[in-house]
Structure formats: structure tokens, C-alpha cells
mmCIF file of C-alpha atoms in Angstrom:
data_model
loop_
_atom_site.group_PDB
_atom_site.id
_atom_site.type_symbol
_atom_site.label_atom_id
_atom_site.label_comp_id
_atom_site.label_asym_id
_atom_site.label_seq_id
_atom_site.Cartn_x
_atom_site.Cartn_y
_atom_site.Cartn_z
ATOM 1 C CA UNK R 40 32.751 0.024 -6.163
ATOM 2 C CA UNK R 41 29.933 -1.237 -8.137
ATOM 3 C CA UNK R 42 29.107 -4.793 -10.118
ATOM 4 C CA UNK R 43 27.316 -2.687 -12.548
ATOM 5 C CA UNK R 44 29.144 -4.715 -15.040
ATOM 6 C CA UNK R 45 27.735 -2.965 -17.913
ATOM 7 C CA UNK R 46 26.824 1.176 -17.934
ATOM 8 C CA UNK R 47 23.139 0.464 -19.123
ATOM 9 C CA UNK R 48 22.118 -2.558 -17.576
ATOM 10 C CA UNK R 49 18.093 -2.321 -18.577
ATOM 11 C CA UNK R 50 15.291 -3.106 -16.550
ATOM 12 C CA UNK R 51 14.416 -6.831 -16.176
ATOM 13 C CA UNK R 52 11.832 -8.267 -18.459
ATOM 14 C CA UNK R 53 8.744 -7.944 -16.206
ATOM 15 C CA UNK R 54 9.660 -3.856 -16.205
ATOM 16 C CA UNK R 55 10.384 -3.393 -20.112
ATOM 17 C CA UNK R 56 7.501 -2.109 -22.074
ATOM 18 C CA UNK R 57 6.161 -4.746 -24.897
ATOM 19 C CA UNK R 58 6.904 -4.011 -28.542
ATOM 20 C CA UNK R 59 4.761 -1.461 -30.155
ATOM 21 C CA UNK R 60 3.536 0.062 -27.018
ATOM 22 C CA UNK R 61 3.722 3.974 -27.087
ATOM 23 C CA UNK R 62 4.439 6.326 -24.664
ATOM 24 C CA UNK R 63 1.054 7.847 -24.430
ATOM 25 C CA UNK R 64 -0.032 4.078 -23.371
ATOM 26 C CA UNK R 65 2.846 3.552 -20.939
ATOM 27 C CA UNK R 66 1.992 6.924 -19.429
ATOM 28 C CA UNK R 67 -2.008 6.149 -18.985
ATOM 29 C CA UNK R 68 -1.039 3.107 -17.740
ATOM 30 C CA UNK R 69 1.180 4.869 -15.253
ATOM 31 C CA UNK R 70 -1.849 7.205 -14.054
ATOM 32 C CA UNK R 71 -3.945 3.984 -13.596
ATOM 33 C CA UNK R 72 -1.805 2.489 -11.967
ATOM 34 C CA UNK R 73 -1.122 5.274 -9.254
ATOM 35 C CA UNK R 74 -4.707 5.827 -8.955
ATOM 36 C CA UNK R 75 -4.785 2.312 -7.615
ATOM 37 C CA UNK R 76 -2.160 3.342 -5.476
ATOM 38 C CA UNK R 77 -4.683 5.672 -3.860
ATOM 39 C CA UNK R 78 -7.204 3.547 -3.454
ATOM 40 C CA UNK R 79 -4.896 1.004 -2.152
ATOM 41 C CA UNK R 80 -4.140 3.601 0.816
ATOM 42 C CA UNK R 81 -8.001 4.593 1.591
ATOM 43 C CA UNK R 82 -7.869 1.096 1.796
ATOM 44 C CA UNK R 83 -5.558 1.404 4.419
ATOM 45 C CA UNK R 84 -7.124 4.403 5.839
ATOM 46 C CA UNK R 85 -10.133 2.315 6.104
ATOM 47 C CA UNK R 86 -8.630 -0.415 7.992
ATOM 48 C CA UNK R 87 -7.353 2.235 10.355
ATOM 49 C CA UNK R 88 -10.785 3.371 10.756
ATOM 50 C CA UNK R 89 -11.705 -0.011 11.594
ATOM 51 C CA UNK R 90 -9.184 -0.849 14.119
ATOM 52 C CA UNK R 91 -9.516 2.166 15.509
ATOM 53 C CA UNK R 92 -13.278 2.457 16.604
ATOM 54 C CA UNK R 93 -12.789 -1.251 17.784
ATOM 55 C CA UNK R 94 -10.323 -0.031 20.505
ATOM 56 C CA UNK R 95 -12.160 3.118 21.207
ATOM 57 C CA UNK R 96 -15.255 0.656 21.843
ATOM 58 C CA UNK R 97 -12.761 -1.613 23.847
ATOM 59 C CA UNK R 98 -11.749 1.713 25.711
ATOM 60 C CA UNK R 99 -15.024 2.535 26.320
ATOM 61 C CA UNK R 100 -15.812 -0.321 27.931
ATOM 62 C CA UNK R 101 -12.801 -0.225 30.193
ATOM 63 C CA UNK R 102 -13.666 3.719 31.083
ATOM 64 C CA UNK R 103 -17.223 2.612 31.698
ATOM 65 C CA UNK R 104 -16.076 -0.170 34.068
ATOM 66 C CA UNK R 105 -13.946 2.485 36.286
ATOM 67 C CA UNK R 106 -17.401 4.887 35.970
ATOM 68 C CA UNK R 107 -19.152 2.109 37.352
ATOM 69 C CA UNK R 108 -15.868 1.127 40.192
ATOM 70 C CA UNK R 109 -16.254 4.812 41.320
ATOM 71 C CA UNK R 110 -19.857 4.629 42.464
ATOM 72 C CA UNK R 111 -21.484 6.256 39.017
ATOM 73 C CA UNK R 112 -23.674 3.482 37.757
ATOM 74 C CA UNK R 113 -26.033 5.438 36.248
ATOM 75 C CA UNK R 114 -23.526 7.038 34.224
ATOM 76 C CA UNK R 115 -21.815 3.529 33.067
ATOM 77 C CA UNK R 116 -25.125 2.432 32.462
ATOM 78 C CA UNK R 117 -26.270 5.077 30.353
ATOM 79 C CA UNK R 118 -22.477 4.729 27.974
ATOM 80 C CA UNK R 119 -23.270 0.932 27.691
ATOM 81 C CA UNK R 120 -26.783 1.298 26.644
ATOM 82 C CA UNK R 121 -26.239 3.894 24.292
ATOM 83 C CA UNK R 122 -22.120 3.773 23.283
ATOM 84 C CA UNK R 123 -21.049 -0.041 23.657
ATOM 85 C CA UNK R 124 -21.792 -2.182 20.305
ATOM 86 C CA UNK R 125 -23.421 0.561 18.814
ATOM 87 C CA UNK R 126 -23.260 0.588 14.714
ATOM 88 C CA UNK R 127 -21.319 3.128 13.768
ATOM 89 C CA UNK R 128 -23.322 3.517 10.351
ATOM 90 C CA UNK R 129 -26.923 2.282 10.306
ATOM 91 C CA UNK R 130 -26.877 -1.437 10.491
ATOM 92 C CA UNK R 131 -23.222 -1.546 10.553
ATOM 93 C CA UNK R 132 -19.837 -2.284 12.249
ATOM 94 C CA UNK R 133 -16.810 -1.226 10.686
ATOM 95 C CA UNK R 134 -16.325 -4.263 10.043
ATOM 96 C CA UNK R 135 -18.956 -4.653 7.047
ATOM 97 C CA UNK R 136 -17.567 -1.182 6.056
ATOM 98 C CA UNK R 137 -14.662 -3.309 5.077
ATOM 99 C CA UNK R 138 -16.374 -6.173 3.745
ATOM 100 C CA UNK R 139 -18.373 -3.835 1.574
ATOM 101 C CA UNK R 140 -15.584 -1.894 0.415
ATOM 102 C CA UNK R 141 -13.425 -4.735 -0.419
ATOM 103 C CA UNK R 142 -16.164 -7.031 -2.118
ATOM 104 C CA UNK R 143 -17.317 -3.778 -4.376
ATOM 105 C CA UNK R 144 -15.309 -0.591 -5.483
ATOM 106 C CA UNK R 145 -12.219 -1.989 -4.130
ATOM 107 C CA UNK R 146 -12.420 -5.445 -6.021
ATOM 108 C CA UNK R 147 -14.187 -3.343 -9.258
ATOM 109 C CA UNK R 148 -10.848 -1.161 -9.584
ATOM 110 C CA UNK R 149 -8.420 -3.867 -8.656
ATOM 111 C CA UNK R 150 -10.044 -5.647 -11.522
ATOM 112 C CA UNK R 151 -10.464 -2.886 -14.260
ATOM 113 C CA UNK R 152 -6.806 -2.277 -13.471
ATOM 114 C CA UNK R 153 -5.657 -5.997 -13.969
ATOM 115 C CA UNK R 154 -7.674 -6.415 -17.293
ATOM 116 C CA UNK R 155 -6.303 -3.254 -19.018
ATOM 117 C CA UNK R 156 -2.630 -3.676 -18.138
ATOM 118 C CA UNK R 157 -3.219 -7.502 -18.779
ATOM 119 C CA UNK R 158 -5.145 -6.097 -22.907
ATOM 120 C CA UNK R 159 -2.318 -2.942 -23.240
ATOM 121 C CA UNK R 160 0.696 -4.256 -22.003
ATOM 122 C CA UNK R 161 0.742 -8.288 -21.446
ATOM 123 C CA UNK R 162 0.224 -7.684 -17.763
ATOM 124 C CA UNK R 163 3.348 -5.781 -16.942
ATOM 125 C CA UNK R 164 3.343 -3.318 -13.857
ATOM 126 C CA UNK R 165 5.177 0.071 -12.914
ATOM 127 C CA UNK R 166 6.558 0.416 -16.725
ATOM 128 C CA UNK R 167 6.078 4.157 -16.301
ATOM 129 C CA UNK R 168 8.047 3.875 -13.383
ATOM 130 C CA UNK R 169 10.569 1.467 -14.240
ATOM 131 C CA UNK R 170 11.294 3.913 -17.352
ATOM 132 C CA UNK R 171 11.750 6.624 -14.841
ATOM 133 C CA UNK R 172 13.938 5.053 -13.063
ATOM 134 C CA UNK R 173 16.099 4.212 -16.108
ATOM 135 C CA UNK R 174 16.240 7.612 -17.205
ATOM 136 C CA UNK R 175 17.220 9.270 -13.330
ATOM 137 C CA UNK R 176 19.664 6.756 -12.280
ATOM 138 C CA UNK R 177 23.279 7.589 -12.644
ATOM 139 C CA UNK R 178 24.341 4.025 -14.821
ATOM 140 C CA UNK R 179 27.529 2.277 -13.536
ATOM 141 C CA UNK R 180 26.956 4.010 -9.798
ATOM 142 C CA UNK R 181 27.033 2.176 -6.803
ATOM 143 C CA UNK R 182 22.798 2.726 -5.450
ATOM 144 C CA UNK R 183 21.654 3.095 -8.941
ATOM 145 C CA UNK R 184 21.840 -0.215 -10.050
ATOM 146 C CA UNK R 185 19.294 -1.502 -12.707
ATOM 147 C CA UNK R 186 18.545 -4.479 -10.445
ATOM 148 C CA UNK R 187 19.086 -6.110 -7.248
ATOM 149 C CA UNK R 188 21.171 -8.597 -8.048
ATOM 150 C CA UNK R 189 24.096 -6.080 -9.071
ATOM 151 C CA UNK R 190 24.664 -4.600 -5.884
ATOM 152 C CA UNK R 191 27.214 -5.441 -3.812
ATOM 153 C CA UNK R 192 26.284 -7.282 -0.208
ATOM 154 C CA UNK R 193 23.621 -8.867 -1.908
ATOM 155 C CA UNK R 194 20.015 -8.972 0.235
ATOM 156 C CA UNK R 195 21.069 -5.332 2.049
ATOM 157 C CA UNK R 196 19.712 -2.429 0.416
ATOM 158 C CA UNK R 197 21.644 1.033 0.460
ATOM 159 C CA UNK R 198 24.542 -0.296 2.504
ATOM 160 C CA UNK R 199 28.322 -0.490 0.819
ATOM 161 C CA UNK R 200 29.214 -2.488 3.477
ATOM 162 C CA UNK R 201 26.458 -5.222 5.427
ATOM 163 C CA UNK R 202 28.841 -6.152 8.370
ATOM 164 C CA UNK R 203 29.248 -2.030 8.688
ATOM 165 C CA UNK R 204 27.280 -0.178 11.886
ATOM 166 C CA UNK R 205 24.160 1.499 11.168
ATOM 167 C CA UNK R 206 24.782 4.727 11.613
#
């Protein structure tokens, strides 16, 4: 069953390409916009980096506090000296890795992005996408609806039924 009431329900408004835009554009616009994708996971890649040397520091400290508990000082000594706090570029924690990153290249793209779709297509996002989408889904089938709104057990994506077992 589907409330797909019509067989080619479009995209909404904020996924239609504006009037005189041509496919070349939408399809530039598409490669921007999944390079930004890419940075948007180094991004994330770099915030793993991040978290992850500040537990191995935090680690450290705990393994140097058992070196120390099992009568090797010297040992725990030399690891805080030379390990704990230590910059893990010159100058800097991971932390103004992130800062940098964020405040420069990350902030430049974000931007160039944002003013070109804003100039080429009045801001809209994904068109390249949302056109994709239009063209692979089967119209009028329940799971290939145009929108959200049309599917049954509204709120509950991919299920015919909500009050139905996950299976």
C-alpha cells in the first residue's frame, strides 16, 4: 500500500533545480558538493584523531601510574617527562589542529561552497542528487516515495508497519 497519491510526485521545492539552470551546472554543483562531503569526513577523521591521542595520553598516564605502583619509577618517570602533555606537532595539541583546521581550509571551502550554490542555484542543495533520486525510484511504490510525508506510519522510515517487530 502506498499514499503515493500521484505516480510522479516531484521533489519538494528546496530539491527542484531553478529555471534556466542546465545540467552541466546541476552536475558541477553536484561534484562540489560531494567534495565537501569529503572534507566534511577528514573533518571527522580529524576529530577522531583528536579524541583519540587525548585518551592514549589519558592511558598513558594510567599505564605510567601502574609502572610507577610496581616499583619502576624510573621508568614512569622517564614516560611522564618525555610522553605526558607532549605536543603532538611542534607547538601543538590536537586540539589547535582542530581549531586551525576549522578556522581556515575547513571554513574557506564551507564558504566557497555556500556562495556558488547561493550565485548558480538560489542556494539549493543535493539537486544532483535529488534528480537522481527522481529518476531511480520506482513512482507510486511503497519506499520510493518522493517525500516523507507520503509514506505510510509517518516519522518511521522503511517500516510498512511501526507497531511491527524489528526483525
Amino acid at each position: 500500500m502506498t499514499n503515493d497519491t500521484t505516480p510522479h510526485t516531484p521533489p519538494d521545492d528546496a530539491h527542484r533545480r531553478p529555471d534556466g539552470l542546465d545540467d552541466d551546472t546541476v552536475a558541477a554543483l553536484g561534484e562540489l558538493s560531494a567534495a565537501l562531503e569529503v572534507v566534511e569526513q577528514a573533518r571527522g577523521f580529524l576529530y577522531g584523531f583528536h579524541r583519540l591521542t587525548g585518551k592514549a595520553d589519558l592511558a598513558l598516564g594510567e599505564a605510567v601510574d601502574s609502572l610507577r605502583g610496581a616499583g619502576h619509577a624510573e621508568l614512569a618517570d622517564l614516560l611522564e617527562r618525555d610522553l605526558i602533555g607532549r605536543n603532538v606537532i611542534e607547538g601543538r595539541w590536537t586540539y589547535q589542529l582542530v581549531e586551525d583546521y576549522d578556522e581556515g581550509y575547513y571554513a574557506a571551502f564551507r564558504g566557497h561552497e555556500h556562495n556558488i550554490r547561493h550565485s548558480l542555484a538560489d542556494g539549493k542543495k543535493h539537486l544532483f542528487e535529488a534528480e537522481m533520486k527522481e529518476a531511480r525510484r520506482t513512482h507510486g511504490r511503497r519506499h520510493h516515495e518522493a517525500l516523507p510525508h507520503e509514506s505510510a506510519g509517518e516519522g518511521v522510515v522503511g517500516r510498512d508497519d511501526p507497531a511491527a517487530p524489528l526483525a
